[in-house]
CSV table of C-alpha atoms in Angstrom, one decimal:
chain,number,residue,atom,x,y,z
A,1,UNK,CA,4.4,-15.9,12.6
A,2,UNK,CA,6.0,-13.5,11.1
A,3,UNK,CA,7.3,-12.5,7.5
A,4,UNK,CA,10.6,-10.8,5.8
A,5,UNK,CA,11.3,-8.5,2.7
A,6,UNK,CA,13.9,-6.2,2.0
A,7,UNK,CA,13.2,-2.8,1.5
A,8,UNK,CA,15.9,-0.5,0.6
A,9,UNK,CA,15.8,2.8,2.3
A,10,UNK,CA,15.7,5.8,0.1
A,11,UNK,CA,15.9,8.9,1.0
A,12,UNK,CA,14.3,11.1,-0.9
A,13,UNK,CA,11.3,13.1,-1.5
A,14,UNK,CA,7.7,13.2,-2.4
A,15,UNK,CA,7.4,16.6,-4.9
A,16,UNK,CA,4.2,18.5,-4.2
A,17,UNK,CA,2.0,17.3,-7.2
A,18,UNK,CA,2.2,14.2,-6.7
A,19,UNK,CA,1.9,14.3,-2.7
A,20,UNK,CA,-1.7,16.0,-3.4
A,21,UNK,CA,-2.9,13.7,-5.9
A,22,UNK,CA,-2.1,10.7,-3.2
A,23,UNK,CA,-3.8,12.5,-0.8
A,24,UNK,CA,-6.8,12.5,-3.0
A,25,UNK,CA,-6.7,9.1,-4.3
A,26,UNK,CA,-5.7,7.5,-0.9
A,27,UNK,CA,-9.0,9.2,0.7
A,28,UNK,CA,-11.3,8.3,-2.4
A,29,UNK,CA,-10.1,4.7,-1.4
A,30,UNK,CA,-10.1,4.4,2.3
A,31,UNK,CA,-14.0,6.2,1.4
A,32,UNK,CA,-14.6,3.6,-0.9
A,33,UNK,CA,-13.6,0.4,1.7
A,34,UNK,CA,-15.1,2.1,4.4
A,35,UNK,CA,-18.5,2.8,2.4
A,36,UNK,CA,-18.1,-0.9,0.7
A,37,UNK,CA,-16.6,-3.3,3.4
A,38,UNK,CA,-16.7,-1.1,7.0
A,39,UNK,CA,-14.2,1.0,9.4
A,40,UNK,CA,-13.1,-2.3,10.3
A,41,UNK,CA,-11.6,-3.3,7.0
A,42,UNK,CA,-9.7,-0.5,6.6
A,43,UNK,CA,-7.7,-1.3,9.8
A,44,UNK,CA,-7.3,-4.8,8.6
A,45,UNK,CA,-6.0,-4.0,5.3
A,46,UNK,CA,-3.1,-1.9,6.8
A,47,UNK,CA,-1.9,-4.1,8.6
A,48,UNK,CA,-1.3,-6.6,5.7
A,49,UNK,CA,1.9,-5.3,4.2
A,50,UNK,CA,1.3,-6.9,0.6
A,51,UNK,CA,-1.7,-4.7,0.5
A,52,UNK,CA,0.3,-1.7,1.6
A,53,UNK,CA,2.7,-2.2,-0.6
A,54,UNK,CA,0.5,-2.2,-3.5
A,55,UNK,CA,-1.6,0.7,-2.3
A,56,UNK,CA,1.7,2.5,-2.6
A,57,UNK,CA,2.5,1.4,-5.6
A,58,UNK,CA,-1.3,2.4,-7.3
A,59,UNK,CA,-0.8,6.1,-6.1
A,60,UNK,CA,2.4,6.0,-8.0
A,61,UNK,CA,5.6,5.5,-5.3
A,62,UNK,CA,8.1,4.1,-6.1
A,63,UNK,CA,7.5,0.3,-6.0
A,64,UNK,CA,9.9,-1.5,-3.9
A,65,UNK,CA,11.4,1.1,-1.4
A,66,UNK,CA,10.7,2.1,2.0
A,67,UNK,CA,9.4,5.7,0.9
A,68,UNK,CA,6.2,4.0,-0.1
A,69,UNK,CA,5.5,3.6,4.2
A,70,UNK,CA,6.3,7.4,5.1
A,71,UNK,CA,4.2,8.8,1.7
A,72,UNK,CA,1.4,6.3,2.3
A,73,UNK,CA,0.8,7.5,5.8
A,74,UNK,CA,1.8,10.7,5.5
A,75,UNK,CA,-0.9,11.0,2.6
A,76,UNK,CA,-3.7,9.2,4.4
A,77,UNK,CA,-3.2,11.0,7.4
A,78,UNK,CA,-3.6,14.3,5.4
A,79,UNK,CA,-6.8,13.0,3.7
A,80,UNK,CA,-8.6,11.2,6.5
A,81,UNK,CA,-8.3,13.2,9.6
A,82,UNK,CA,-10.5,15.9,8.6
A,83,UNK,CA,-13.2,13.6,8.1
A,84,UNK,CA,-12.7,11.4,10.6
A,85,UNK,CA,-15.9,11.9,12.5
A,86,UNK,CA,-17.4,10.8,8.6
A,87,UNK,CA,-15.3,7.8,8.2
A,88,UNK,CA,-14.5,7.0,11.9
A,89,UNK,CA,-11.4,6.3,10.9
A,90,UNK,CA,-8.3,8.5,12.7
A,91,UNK,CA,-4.6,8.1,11.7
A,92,UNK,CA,-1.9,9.2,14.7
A,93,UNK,CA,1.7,9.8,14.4
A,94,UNK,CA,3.9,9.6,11.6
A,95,UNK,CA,8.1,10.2,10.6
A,96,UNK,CA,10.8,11.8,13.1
A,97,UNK,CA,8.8,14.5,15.9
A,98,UNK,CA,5.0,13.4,15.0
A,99,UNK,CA,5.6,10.0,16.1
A,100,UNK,CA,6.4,11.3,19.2
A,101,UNK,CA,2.7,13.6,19.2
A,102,UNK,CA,0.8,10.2,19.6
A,103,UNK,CA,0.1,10.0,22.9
A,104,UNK,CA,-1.4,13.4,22.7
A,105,UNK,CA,-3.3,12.9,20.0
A,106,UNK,CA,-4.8,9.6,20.9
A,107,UNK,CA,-5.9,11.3,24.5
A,108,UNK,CA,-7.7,14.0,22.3
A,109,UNK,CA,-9.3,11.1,20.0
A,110,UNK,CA,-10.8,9.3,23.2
A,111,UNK,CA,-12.0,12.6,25.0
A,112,UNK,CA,-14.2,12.9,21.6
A,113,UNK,CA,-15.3,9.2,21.3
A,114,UNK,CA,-14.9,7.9,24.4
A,115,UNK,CA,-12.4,5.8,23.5
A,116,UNK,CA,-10.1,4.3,26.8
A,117,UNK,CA,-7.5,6.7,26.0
A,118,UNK,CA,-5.0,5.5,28.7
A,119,UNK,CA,-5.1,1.7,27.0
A,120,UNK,CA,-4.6,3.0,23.5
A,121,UNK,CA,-1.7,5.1,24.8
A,122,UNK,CA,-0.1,2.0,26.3
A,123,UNK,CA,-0.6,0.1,23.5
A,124,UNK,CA,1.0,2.9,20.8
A,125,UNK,CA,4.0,2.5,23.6
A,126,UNK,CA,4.3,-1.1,23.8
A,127,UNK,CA,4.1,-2.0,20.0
A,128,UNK,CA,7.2,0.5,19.8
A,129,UNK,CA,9.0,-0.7,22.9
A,130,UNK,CA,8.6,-4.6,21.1
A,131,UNK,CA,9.7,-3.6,17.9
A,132,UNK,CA,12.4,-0.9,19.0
A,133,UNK,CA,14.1,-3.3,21.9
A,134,UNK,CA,12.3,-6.9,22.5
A,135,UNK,CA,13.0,-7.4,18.6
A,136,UNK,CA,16.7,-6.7,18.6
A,137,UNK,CA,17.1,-6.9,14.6
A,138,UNK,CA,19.2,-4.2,13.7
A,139,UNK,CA,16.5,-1.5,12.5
A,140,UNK,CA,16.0,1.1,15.1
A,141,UNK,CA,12.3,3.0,14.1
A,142,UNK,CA,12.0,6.3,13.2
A,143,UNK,CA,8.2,6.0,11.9
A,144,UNK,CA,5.1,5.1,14.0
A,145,UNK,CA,1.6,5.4,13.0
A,146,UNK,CA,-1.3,4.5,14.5
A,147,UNK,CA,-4.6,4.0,12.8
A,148,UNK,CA,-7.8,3.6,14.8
A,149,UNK,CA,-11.5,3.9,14.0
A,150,UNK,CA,-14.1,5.0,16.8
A,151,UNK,CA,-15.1,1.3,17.2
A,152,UNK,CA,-11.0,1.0,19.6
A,153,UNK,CA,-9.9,-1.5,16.3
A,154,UNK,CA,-6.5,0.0,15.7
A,155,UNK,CA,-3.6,-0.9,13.4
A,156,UNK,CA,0.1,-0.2,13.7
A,157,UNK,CA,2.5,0.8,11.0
A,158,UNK,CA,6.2,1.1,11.7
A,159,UNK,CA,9.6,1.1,10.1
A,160,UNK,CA,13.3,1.0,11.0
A,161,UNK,CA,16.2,1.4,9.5
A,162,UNK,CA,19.5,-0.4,9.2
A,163,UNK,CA,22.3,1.9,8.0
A,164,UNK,CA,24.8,-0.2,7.4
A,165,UNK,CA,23.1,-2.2,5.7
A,166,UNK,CA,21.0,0.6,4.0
A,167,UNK,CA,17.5,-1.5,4.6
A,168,UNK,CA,14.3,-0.7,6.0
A,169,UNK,CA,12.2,-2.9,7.8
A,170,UNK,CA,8.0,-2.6,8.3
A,171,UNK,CA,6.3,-4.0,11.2
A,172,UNK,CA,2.5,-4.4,10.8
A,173,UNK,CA,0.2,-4.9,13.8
A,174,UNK,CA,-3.3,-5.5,14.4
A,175,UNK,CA,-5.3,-5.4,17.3
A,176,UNK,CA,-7.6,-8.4,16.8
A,177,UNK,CA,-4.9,-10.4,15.6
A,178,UNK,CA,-3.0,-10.7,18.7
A,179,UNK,CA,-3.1,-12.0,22.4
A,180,UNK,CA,-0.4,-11.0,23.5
A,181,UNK,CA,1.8,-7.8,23.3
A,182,UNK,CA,4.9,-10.4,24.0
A,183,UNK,CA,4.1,-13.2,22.1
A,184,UNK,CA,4.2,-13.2,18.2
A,185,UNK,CA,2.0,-10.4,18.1
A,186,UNK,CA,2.6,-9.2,14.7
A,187,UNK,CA,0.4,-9.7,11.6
A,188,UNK,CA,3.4,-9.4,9.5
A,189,UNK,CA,7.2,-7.6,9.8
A,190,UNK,CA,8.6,-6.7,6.5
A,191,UNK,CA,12.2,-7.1,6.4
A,192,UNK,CA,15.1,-9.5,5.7
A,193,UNK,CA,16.1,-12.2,7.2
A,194,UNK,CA,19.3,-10.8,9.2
A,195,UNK,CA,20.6,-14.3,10.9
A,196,UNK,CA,20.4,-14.8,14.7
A,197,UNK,CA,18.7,-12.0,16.7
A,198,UNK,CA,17.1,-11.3,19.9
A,199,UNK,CA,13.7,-12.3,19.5
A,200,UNK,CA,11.9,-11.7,22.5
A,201,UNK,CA,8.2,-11.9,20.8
A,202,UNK,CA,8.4,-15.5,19.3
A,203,UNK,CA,6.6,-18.6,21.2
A,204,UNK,CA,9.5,-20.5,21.7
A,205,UNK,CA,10.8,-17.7,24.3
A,206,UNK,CA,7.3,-17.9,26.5
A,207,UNK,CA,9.7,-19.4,29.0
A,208,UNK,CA,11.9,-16.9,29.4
A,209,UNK,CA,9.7,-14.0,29.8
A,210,UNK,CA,6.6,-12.9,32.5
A,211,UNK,CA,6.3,-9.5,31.1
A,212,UNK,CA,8.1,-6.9,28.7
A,213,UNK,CA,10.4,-5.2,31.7
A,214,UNK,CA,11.3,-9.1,32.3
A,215,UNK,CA,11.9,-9.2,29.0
A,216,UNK,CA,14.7,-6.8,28.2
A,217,UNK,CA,17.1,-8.5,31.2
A,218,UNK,CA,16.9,-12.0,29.5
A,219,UNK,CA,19.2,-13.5,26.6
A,220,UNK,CA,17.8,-15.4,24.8
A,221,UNK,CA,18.3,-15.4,21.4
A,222,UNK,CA,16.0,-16.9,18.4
A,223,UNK,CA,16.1,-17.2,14.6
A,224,UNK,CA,13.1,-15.7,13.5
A,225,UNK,CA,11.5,-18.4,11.4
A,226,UNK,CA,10.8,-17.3,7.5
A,227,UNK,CA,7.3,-18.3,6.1
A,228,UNK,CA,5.8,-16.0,4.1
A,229,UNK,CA,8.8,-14.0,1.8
A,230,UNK,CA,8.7,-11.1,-0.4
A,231,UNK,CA,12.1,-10.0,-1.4
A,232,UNK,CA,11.8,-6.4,-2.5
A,233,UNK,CA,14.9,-6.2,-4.3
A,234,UNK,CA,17.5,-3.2,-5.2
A,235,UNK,CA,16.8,-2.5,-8.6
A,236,UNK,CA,14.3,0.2,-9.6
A,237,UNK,CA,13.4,-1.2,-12.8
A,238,UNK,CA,10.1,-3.2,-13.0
A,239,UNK,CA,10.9,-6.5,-14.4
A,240,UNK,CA,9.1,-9.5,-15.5
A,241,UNK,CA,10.0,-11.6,-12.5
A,242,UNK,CA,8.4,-8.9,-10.3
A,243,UNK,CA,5.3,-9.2,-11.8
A,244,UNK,CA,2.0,-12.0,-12.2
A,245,UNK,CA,2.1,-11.7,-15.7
A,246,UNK,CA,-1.0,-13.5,-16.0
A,247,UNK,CA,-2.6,-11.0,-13.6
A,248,UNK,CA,-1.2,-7.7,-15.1
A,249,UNK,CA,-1.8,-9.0,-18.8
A,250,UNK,CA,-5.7,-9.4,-17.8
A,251,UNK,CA,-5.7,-5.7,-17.5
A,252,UNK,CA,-4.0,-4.4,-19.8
A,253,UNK,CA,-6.5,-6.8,-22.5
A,254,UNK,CA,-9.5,-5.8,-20.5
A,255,UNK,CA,-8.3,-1.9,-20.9
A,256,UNK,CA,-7.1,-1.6,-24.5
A,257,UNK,CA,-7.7,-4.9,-26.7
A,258,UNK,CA,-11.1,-7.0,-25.6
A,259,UNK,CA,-14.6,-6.0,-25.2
A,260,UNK,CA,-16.3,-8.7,-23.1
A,261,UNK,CA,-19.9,-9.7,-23.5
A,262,UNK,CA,-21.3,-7.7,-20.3
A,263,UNK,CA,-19.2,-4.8,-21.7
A,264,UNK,CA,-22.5,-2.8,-22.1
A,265,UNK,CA,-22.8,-2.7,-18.0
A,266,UNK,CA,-19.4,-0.3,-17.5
A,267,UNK,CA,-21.0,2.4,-19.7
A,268,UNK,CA,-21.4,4.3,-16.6
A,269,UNK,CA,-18.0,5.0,-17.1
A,270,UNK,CA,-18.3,6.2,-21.1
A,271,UNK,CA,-15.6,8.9,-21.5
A,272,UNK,CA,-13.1,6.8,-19.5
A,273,UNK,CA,-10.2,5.9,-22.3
A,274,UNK,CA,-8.5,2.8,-22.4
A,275,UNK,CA,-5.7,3.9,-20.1
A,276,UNK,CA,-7.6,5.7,-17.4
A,277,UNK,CA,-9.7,2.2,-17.7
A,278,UNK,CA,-6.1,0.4,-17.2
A,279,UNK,CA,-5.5,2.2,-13.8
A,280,UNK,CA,-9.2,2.2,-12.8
A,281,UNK,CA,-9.0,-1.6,-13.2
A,282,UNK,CA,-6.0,-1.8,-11.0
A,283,UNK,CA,-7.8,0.9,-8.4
A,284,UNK,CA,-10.8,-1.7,-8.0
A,285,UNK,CA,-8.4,-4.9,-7.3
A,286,UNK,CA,-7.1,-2.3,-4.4
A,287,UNK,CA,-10.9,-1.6,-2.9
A,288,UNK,CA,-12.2,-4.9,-3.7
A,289,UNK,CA,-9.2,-7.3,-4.4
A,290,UNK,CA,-8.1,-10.6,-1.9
A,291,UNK,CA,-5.6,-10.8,0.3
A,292,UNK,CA,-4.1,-13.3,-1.9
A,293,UNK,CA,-4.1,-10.5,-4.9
A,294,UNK,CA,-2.1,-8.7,-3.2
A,295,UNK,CA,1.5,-11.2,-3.5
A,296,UNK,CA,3.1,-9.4,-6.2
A,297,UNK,CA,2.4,-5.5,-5.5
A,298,UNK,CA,4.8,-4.2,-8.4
A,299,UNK,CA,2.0,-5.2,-11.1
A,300,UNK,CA,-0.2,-2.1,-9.6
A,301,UNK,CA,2.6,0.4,-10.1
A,302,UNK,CA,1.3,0.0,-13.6
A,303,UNK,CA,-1.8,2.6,-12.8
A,304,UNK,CA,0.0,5.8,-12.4
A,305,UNK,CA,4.0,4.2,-12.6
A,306,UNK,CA,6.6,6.0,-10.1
A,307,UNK,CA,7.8,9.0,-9.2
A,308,UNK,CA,11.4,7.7,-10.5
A,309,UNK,CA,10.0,6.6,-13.8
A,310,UNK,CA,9.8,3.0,-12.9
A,311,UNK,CA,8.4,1.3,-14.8
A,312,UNK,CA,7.3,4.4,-16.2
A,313,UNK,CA,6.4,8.5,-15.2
A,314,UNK,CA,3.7,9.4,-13.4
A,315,UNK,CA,0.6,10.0,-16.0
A,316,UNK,CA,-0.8,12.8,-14.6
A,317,UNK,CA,-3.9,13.6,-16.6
A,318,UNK,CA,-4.8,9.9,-16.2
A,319,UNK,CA,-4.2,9.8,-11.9
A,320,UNK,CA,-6.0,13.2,-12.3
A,321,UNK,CA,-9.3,11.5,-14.0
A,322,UNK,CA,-8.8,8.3,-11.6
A,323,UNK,CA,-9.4,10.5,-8.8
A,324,UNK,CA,-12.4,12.4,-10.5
A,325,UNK,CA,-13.9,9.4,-11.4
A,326,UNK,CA,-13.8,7.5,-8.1
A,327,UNK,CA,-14.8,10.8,-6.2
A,328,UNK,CA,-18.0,11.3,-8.5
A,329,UNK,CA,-18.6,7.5,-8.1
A,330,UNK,CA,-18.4,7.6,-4.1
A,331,UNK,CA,-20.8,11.1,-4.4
A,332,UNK,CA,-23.3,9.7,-6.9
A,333,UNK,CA,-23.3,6.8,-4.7
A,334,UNK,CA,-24.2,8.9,-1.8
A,335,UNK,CA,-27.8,10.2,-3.1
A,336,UNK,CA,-28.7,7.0,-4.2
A,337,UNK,CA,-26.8,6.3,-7.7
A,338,UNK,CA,-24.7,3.8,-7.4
A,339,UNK,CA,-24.1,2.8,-10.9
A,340,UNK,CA,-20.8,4.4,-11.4
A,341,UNK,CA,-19.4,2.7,-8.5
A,342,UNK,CA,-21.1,-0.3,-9.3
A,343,UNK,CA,-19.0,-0.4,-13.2
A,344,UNK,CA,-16.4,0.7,-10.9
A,345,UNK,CA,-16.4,-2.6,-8.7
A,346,UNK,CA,-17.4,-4.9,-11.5
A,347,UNK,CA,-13.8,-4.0,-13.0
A,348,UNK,CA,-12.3,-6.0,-10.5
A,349,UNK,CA,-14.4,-8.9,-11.6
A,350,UNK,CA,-14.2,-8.4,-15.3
A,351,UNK,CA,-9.9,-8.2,-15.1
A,352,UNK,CA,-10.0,-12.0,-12.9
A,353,UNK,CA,-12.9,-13.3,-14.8
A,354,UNK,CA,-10.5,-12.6,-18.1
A,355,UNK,CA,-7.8,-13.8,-15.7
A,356,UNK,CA,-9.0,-17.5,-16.0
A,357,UNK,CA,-8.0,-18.0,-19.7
A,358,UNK,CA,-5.6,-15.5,-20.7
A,359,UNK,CA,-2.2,-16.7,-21.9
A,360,UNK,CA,0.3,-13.7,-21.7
A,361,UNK,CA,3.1,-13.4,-24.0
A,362,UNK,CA,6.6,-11.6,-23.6
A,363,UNK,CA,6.0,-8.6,-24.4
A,364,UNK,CA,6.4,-7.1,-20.9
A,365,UNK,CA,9.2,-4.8,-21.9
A,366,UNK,CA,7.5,-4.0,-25.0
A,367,UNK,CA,4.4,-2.6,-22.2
A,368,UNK,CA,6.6,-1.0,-20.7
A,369,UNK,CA,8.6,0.9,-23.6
A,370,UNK,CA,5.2,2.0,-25.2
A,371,UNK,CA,4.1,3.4,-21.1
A,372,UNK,CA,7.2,5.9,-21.6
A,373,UNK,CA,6.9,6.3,-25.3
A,374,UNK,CA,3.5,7.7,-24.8
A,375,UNK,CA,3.6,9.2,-21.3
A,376,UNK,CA,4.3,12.6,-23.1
A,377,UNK,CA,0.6,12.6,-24.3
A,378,UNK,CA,-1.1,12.1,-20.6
A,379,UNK,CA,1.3,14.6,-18.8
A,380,UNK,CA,4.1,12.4,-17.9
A,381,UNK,CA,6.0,13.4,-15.3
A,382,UNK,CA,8.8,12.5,-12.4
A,383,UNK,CA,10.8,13.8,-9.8
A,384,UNK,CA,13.2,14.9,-12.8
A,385,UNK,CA,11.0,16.9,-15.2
A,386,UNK,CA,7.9,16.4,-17.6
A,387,UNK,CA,8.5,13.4,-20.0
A,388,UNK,CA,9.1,14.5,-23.6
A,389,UNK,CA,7.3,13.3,-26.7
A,390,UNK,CA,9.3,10.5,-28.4
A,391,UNK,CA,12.1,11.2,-31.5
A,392,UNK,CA,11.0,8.1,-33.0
A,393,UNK,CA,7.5,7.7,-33.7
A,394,UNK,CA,7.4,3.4,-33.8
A,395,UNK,CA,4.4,2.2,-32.6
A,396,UNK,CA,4.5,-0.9,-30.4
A,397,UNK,CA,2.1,-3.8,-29.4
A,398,UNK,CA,0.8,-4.6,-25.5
A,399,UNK,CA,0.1,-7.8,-24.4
């Protein structure tokens, strides 16, 4: 069944320094899941929007708003397609006029691979027709994407807008998840609840419908049931109640503060600072995390912040030696050292191992306020201008 969070719509853009370092970092992932887990894991993890939304959020969008689903794609699209016959992953469509190129480029995917072009043309069709007119909601779509590895697996990302209500809403497909284009097909929809609207995907309607053309001349009209909600809300600021403190406090006393037993093992990484450990920390939980890690996706916009400055500006000399340190990991890997990757994963398992015990305290703003106070030093910047070194030189305590 499906889900509903609010996602208001901003329009603006992504500036050129930081669209290339998500480009970077978005590949070096996808590389990492599809070295680590399969092709096939890739597909599934798009299509669960908590995991999109904090995949977003760790290549340093803004948190909460529906920009995160045109940079995301837009970005993994830019980084995966010329190595799709590597990866055998391929990403189709996009925002506006390239979501209309799908069909075309599918056909050309399957006349390399093979691939039943004519069904995964259909299917790029009907997941739009469902969401754009059997779902009468409000949000008409003006982003499809279509992600597909050489295996037919596919996913489907799309959004729509609401104008008058200025909200976006995400709807999340996947092919193994479903049996029926017309029957609660969805893996999740992102998007609040808007009261009574034509629902012609849910169960309930099976009466009503013997086929999607059926479909469009019946009535009926359904509340779409809530189960699983994540309110992104209005306010750009990161804030406490966004946030598993527990969770992000694990990190930040892994990074700076503690020094485990089995410390000694990460010294594949020596020359990594605490803060580039911070944001490599929160890069592993992406690549090796749960689903269930996934539920409060603000905490990773504490790797590289937001292009906004919320909670804090983008650190660029610390995204810059993420992405160096994940791309030498995934090359060393290749010839047969996987150490680096290896500290790399166990980073994951170090933060939720630390997890268990930790008590955090309220400091949160005080994290926050030291972020901007020193964001100066690792080439902080937004969509406004490079941050500035602080007029008072206080020094304040994390977690």
């Amino acid at each position: 069944m499906p889900s509903y969070a609010d996602m208001p719509l901003h329009y603006g853009h992504v500036p050129p320094w930081l669209a290339k370092r998500m480009s970077l970092l978005g590949g070096a992932i996808v590389e990492a899941i599809v070295t680590d887990y399969g092709k096939g894991e890739v597909i599934r993890r798009l299509s669960d929007p908590c995991w999109f939304q904090a995949l977003g959020c760790v290549l340093g969008m803004d948190w909460h708003s529906s920009g995160i689903t045109t940079s995301v794609m837009g970005a993994l699209k830019k980084a995966v397609n010329p190595r799709s016959k590597e990866l055998g992953i391929y990403i189709c469509g996009g925002k506006g006029r390239h979501s209309r190129q799908t069909p075309a480029e599918l056909m050309a995917i399957a006349e390399k691979t093979g691939l039943p072009g004519d069904q995964l043309v259909h299917s790029s069709k009907l997941t739009a027709k469902v969401d754009n007119t059997a779902i009468q909601d409000g949000f008409q779509l003006y982003l499809h994407s279509f992600i597909l590895s050489d295996e037919g697996e596919w996913a489907v990302v799309q959004q729509g807008m609401n104008d008058a209500d200025s909200m976006a809403r995400r709807y999340h497909w996947h092919s193994s998840a479903f049996q029926s284009y017309t029957e609660s097909p969805h893996t999740f929809i992102y998007g609040r609840n808007q009261g009574l609207i034509l629902n012609l995907t849910a169960t309930q309607a099976a009466a009503t419908k013997g086929g999607i053309l059926q479909l469009l001349q019946e009535k009926p009209a359904h509340l779409l049931p809530e189960i699983r909600n994540l309110v992104m809300p209005s306010h750009h600021d990161v804030r406490a109640e966004n946030v598993n403190l527990k969770r992000l406090g694990a990190v930040l006393a892994l990074a700076h503060d503690t020094r485990p037993a089995d410390f000694d093992s990460l010294l594949m990484l020596e020359g990594v600072g605490p803060r580039t450990l911070q944001s490599l920390t929160l890069v592993s939980e992406v690549i090796h995390g749960t689903p269930s890690r996934f539920e409060d996706p603000a905490r990773f916009s504490f790797a590289h912040g937001g292009k906004d400055g919320h909670p804090f500006p983008v650190p660029v000399r610390i995204y810059d030696e993420t992405i160096d340190t994940l791309r030498d990991a995934l090359h060393k890997a290749k010839i047969g050292q996987s150490d680096k990757q290896d500290a790399i994963r166990k980073l994951a398992v170090m933060a939720q191992q630390l997890e268990k015990d930790f008590e955090p305290n309220a400091n949160f703003d005080k994290v926050i306020a030291r972020e901007r106070q020193d964001s100066w030093k690792y080439g902080g910047r937004t969509v406004f201008g490079k941050a500035a070194p602080p007029k008072s030189g206080d020094q304040l305590s994390l977690f």
